[in-house]
Short mmCIF file of C-alpha atoms in Angstrom, two decimals:
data_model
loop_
_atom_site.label_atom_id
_atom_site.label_comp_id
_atom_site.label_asym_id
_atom_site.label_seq_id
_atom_site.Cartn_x
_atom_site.Cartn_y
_atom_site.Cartn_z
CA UNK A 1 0.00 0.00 0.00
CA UNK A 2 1.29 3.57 -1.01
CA UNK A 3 0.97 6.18 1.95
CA UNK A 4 1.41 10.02 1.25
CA UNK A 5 3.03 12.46 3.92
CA UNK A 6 2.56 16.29 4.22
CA UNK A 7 4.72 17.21 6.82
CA UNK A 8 3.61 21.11 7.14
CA UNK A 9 -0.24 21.81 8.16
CA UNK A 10 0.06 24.88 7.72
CA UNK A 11 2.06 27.77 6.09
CA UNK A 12 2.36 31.46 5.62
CA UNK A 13 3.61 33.86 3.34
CA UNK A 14 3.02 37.49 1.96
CA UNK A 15 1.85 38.24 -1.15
CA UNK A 16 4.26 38.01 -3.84
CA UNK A 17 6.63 35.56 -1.92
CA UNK A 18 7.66 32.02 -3.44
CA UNK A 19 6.23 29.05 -1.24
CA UNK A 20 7.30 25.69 -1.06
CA UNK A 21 4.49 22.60 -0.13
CA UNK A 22 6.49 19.14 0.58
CA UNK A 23 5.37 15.90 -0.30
CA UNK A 24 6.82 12.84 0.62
CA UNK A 25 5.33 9.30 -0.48
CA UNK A 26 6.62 5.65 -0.17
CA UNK A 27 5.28 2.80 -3.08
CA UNK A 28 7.01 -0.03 -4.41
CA UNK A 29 5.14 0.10 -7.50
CA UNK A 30 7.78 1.89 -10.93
CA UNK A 31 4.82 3.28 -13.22
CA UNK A 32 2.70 5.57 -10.87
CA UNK A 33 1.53 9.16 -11.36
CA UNK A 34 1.62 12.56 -8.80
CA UNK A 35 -0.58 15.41 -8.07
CA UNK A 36 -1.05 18.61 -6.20
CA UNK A 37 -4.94 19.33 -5.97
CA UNK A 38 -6.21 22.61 -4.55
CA UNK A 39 -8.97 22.78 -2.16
CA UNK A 40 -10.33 26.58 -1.79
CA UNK A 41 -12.99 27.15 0.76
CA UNK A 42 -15.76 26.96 -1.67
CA UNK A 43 -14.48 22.79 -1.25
CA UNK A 44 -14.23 22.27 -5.20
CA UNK A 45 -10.74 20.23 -6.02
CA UNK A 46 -9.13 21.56 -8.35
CA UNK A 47 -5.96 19.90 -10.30
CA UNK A 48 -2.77 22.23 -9.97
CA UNK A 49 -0.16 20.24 -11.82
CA UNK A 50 0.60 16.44 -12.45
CA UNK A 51 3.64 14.27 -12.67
CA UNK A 52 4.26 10.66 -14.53
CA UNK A 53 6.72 9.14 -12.17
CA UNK A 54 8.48 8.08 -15.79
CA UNK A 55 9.78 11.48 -16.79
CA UNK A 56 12.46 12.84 -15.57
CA UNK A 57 11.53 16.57 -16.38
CA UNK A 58 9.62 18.55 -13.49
CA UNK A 59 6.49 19.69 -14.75
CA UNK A 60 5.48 23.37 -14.86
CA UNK A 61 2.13 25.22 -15.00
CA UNK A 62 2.42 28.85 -14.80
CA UNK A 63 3.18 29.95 -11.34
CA UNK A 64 3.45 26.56 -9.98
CA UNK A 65 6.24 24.04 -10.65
CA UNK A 66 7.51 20.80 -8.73
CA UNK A 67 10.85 19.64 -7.48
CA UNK A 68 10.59 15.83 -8.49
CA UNK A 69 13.30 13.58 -6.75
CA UNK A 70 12.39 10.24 -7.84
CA UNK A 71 14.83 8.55 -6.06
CA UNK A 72 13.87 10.25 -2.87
CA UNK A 73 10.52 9.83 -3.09
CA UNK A 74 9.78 13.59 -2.90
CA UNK A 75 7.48 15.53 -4.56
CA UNK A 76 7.13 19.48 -3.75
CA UNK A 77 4.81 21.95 -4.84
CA UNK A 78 6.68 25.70 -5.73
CA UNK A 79 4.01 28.98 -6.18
CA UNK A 80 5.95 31.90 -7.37
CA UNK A 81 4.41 35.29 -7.17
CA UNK A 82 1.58 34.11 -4.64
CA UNK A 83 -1.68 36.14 -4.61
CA UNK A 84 -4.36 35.98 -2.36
CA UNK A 85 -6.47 33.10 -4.67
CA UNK A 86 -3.82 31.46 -3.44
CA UNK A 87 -4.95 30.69 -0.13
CA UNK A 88 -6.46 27.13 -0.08
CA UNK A 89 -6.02 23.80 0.99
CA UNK A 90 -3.17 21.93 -0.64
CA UNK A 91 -3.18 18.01 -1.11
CA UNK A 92 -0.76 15.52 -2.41
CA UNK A 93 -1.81 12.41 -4.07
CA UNK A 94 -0.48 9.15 -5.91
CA UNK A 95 -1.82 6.79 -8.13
CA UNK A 96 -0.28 4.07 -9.76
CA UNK A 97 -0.26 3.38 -13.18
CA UNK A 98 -2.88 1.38 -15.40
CA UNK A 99 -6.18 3.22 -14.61
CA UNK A 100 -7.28 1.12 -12.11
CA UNK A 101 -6.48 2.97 -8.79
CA UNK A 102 -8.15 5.97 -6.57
CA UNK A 103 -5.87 8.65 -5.30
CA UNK A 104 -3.74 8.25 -2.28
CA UNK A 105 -3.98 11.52 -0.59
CA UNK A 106 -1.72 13.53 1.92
CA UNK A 107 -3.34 15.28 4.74
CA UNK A 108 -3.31 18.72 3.11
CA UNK A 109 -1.41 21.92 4.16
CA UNK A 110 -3.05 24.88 4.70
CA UNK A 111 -1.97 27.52 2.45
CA UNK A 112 -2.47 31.32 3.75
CA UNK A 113 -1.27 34.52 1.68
CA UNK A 114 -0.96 37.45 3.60
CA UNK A 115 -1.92 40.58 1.61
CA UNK B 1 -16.33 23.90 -13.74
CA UNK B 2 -15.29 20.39 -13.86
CA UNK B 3 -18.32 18.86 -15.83
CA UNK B 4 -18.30 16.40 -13.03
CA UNK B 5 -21.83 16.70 -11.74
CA UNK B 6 -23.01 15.57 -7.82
CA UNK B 7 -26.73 15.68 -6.94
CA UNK B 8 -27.76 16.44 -4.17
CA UNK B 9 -25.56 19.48 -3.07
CA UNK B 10 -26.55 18.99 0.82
CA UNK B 11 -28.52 15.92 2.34
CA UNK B 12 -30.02 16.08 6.31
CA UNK B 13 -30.97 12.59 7.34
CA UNK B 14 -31.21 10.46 10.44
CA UNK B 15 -29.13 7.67 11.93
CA UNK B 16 -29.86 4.87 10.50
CA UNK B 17 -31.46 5.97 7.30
CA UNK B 18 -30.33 4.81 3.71
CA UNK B 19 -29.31 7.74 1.15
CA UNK B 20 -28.58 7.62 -2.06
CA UNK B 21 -25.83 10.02 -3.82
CA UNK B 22 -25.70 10.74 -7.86
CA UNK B 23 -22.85 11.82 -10.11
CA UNK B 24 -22.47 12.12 -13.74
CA UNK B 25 -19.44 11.88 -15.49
CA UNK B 26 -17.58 14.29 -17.71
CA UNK B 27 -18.84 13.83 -21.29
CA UNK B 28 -16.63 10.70 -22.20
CA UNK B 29 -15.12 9.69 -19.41
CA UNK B 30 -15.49 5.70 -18.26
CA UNK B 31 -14.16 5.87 -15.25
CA UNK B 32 -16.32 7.14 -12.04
CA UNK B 33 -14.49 7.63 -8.29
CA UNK B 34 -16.01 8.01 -4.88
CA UNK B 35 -14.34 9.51 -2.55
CA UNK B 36 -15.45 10.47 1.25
CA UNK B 37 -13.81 13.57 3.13
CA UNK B 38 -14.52 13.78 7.07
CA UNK B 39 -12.13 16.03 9.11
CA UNK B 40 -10.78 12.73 11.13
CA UNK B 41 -10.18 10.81 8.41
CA UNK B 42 -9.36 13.01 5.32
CA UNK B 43 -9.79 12.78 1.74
CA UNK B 44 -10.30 8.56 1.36
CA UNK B 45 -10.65 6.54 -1.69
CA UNK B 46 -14.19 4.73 -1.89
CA UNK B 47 -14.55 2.79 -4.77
CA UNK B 48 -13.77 3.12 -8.60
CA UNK B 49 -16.05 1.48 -11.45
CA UNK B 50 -14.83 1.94 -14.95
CA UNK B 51 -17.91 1.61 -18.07
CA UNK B 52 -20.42 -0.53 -15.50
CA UNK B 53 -17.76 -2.45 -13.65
CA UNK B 54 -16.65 -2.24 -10.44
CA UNK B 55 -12.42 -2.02 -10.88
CA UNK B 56 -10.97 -0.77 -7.92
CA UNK B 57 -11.87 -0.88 -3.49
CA UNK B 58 -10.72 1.63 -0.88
CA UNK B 59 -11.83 1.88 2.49
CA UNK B 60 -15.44 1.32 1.42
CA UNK B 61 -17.75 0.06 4.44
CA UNK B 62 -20.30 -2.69 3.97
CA UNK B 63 -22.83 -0.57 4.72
CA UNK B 64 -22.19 1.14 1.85
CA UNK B 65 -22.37 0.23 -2.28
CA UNK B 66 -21.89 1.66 -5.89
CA UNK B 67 -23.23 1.13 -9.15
CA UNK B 68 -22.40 2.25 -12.55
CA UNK B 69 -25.27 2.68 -14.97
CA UNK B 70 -24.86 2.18 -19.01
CA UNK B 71 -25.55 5.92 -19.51
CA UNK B 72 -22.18 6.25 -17.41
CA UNK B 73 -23.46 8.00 -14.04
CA UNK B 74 -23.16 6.60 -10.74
CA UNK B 75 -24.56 6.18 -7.51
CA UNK B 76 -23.30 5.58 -4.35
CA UNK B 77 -25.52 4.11 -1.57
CA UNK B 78 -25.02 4.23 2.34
CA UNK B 79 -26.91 2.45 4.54
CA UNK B 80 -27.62 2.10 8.32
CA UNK B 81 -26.21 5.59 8.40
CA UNK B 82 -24.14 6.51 11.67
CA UNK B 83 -23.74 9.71 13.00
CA UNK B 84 -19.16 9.16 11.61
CA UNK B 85 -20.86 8.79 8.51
CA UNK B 86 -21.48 12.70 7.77
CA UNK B 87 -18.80 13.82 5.60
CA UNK B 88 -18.36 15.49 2.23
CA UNK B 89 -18.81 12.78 -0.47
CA UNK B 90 -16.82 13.79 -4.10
CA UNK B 91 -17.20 11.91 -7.06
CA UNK B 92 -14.44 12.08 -9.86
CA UNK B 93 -13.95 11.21 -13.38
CA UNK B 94 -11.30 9.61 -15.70
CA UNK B 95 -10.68 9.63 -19.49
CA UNK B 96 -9.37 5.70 -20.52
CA UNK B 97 -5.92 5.84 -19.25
CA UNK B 98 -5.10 3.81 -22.06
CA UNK B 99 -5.61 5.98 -24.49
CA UNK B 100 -2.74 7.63 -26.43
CA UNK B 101 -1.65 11.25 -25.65
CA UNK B 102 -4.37 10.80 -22.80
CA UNK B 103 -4.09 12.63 -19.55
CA UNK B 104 -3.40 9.34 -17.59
CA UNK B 105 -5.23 8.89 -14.32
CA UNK B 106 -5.91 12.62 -14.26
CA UNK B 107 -9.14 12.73 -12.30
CA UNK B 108 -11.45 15.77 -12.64
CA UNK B 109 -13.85 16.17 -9.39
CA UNK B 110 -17.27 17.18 -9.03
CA UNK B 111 -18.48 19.96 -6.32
CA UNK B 112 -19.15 17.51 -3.75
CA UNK B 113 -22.44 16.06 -1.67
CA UNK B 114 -22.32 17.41 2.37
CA UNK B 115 -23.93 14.40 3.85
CA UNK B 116 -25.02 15.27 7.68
CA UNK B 117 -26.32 12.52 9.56
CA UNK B 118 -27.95 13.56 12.63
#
C-alpha cells in the first residue's frame, strides 16, 4: 500500500513571496503518477499540476512548478508570485499506473497569503 | 467547472437511514471515483467502477455500495447511516488511461455532496 506524507499543516507567506508545499510518499510500485490538488474554501478540487513518475523533467504550470526527486521519493509543490487566490487547501496524491487505482492523498497543508 | 456533476448538493438525514448520492461523469469519461472527506479521516478513496464495472476498493464500508449505470453516471448508496458517517462525499472522473496522448489517471472532481447525519 502507497501512503502520502505532508509534513507542514500549515504555512504562511506574503503576497508576492515564493512558497514551497512538501510531499513525501513511499510505493514499491515503478509506473505511478503525482498530483497537487487545490482545495479553496468553496471545497471544489481543483488539479494544480501532475507528474508521470516516468519522466524525468519537473512539470510546470504557470506559477506553480515541482521539485521531483524520484529517487527520494519527494514531490514538492513551488508557487511563485503568490496572490491571495492562493490561499487554499493543498493536497498531495499518488496513483499508480494502469487506470485502475483511486488517489492516495496527503493530509493537506493549509496555504495562507498574507496581503 | 469540472463537468463532473453531484446531486444532491446537501442531504439532512437520520441515523440509521439509507441515502442515495448521484454523479455524472464528464462527457466521455469511463471511469467514475467516490471519494469520502470527514475532518478525522481526510480525503479517502471509496470505490472506482470503470464503463459498469466495479475495478478498484478503498476503504469502502459494507454498509455502503456503488453502481455504474450504461448511460455512465453513478450512484453511491449508504446504509444504516451513523452519525461518523457525515462527511463530504466527491465523485471524480477519468478519461481511458489507455488511451494515447491521454491525460493518464488525471481525475477531474465534481463539487461535492455534504452528507449530515444527525
Amino acid at each position: 500500500a502507497q501512503t502520502v506524507t505532508q509534513s507542514q499543516p500549515e504555512m504562511s507567506v506574503q503576497e508576492a513571496e515564493t512558497v514551497t508545499l512538501s510531499c513525501t510518499y513511499d510505493t514499491s510500485e515503478n509506473n505511478y503518477y503525482l498530483f497537487w490538488y487545490k482545495q479553496p474554501p468553496s471545497r471544489q478540487m481543483i488539479l494544480v499540476i501532475r507528474q508521470e513518475a516516468y519522466k524525468q523533467q519537473n512539470a510546470t504550470e504557470n506559477r506553480f512548478s515541482v521539485n521531483f526527486q524520484k529517487a527520494a521519493k519527494s514531490f514538492s509543490l513551488k508557487i511563485s508570485d503568490s496572490q491571495l487566490g492562493d490561499t487554499a487547501m493543498y493536497f498531495c496524491a499518488f496513483t499508480a499506473g494502469g487506470g485502475a487505482d483511486g488517489l492516495t492523498f496527503g493530509k493537506g497543508t493549509h496555504l495562507i497569503i498574507q496581503p | 467547472d469540472s463537468g463532473v456533476t453531484q446531486t444532491p448538493k446537501h442531504l439532512i438525514t437520520a441515523t440509521g437511514q439509507r441515502v442515495t448520492l448521484r454523479c455524472s461523469p464528464r462527457s466521455g469519461d469511463l471511469s467514475v471515483y467516490w471519494y469520502q472527506q470527514s475532518l478525522d479521516q481526510g480525503l479517502q478513496f471509496l470505490i472506482q467502477y470503470y464503463n459498469g464495472e466495479e475495478r478498484a476498493k478503498g476503504n469502502i464500508l459494507e454498509r455502503f455500495s456503488a453502481q455504474q449505470f450504461p448511460d455512465l453516471h453513478s450512484e453511491l448508496n449508504l446504509s444504516s447511516l451513523e452519525l461518523g458517517d457525515s462527511a463530504l462525499y466527491f465523485c471524480a472522473s477519468s478519461p481511458d488511461p489507455g488511451l494515447a496522448g491521454g491525460p493518464g489517471n488525471e481525475q477531474f472532481f465534481g463539487p461535492g455532496t455534504r452528507l449530515t447525519v444527525l
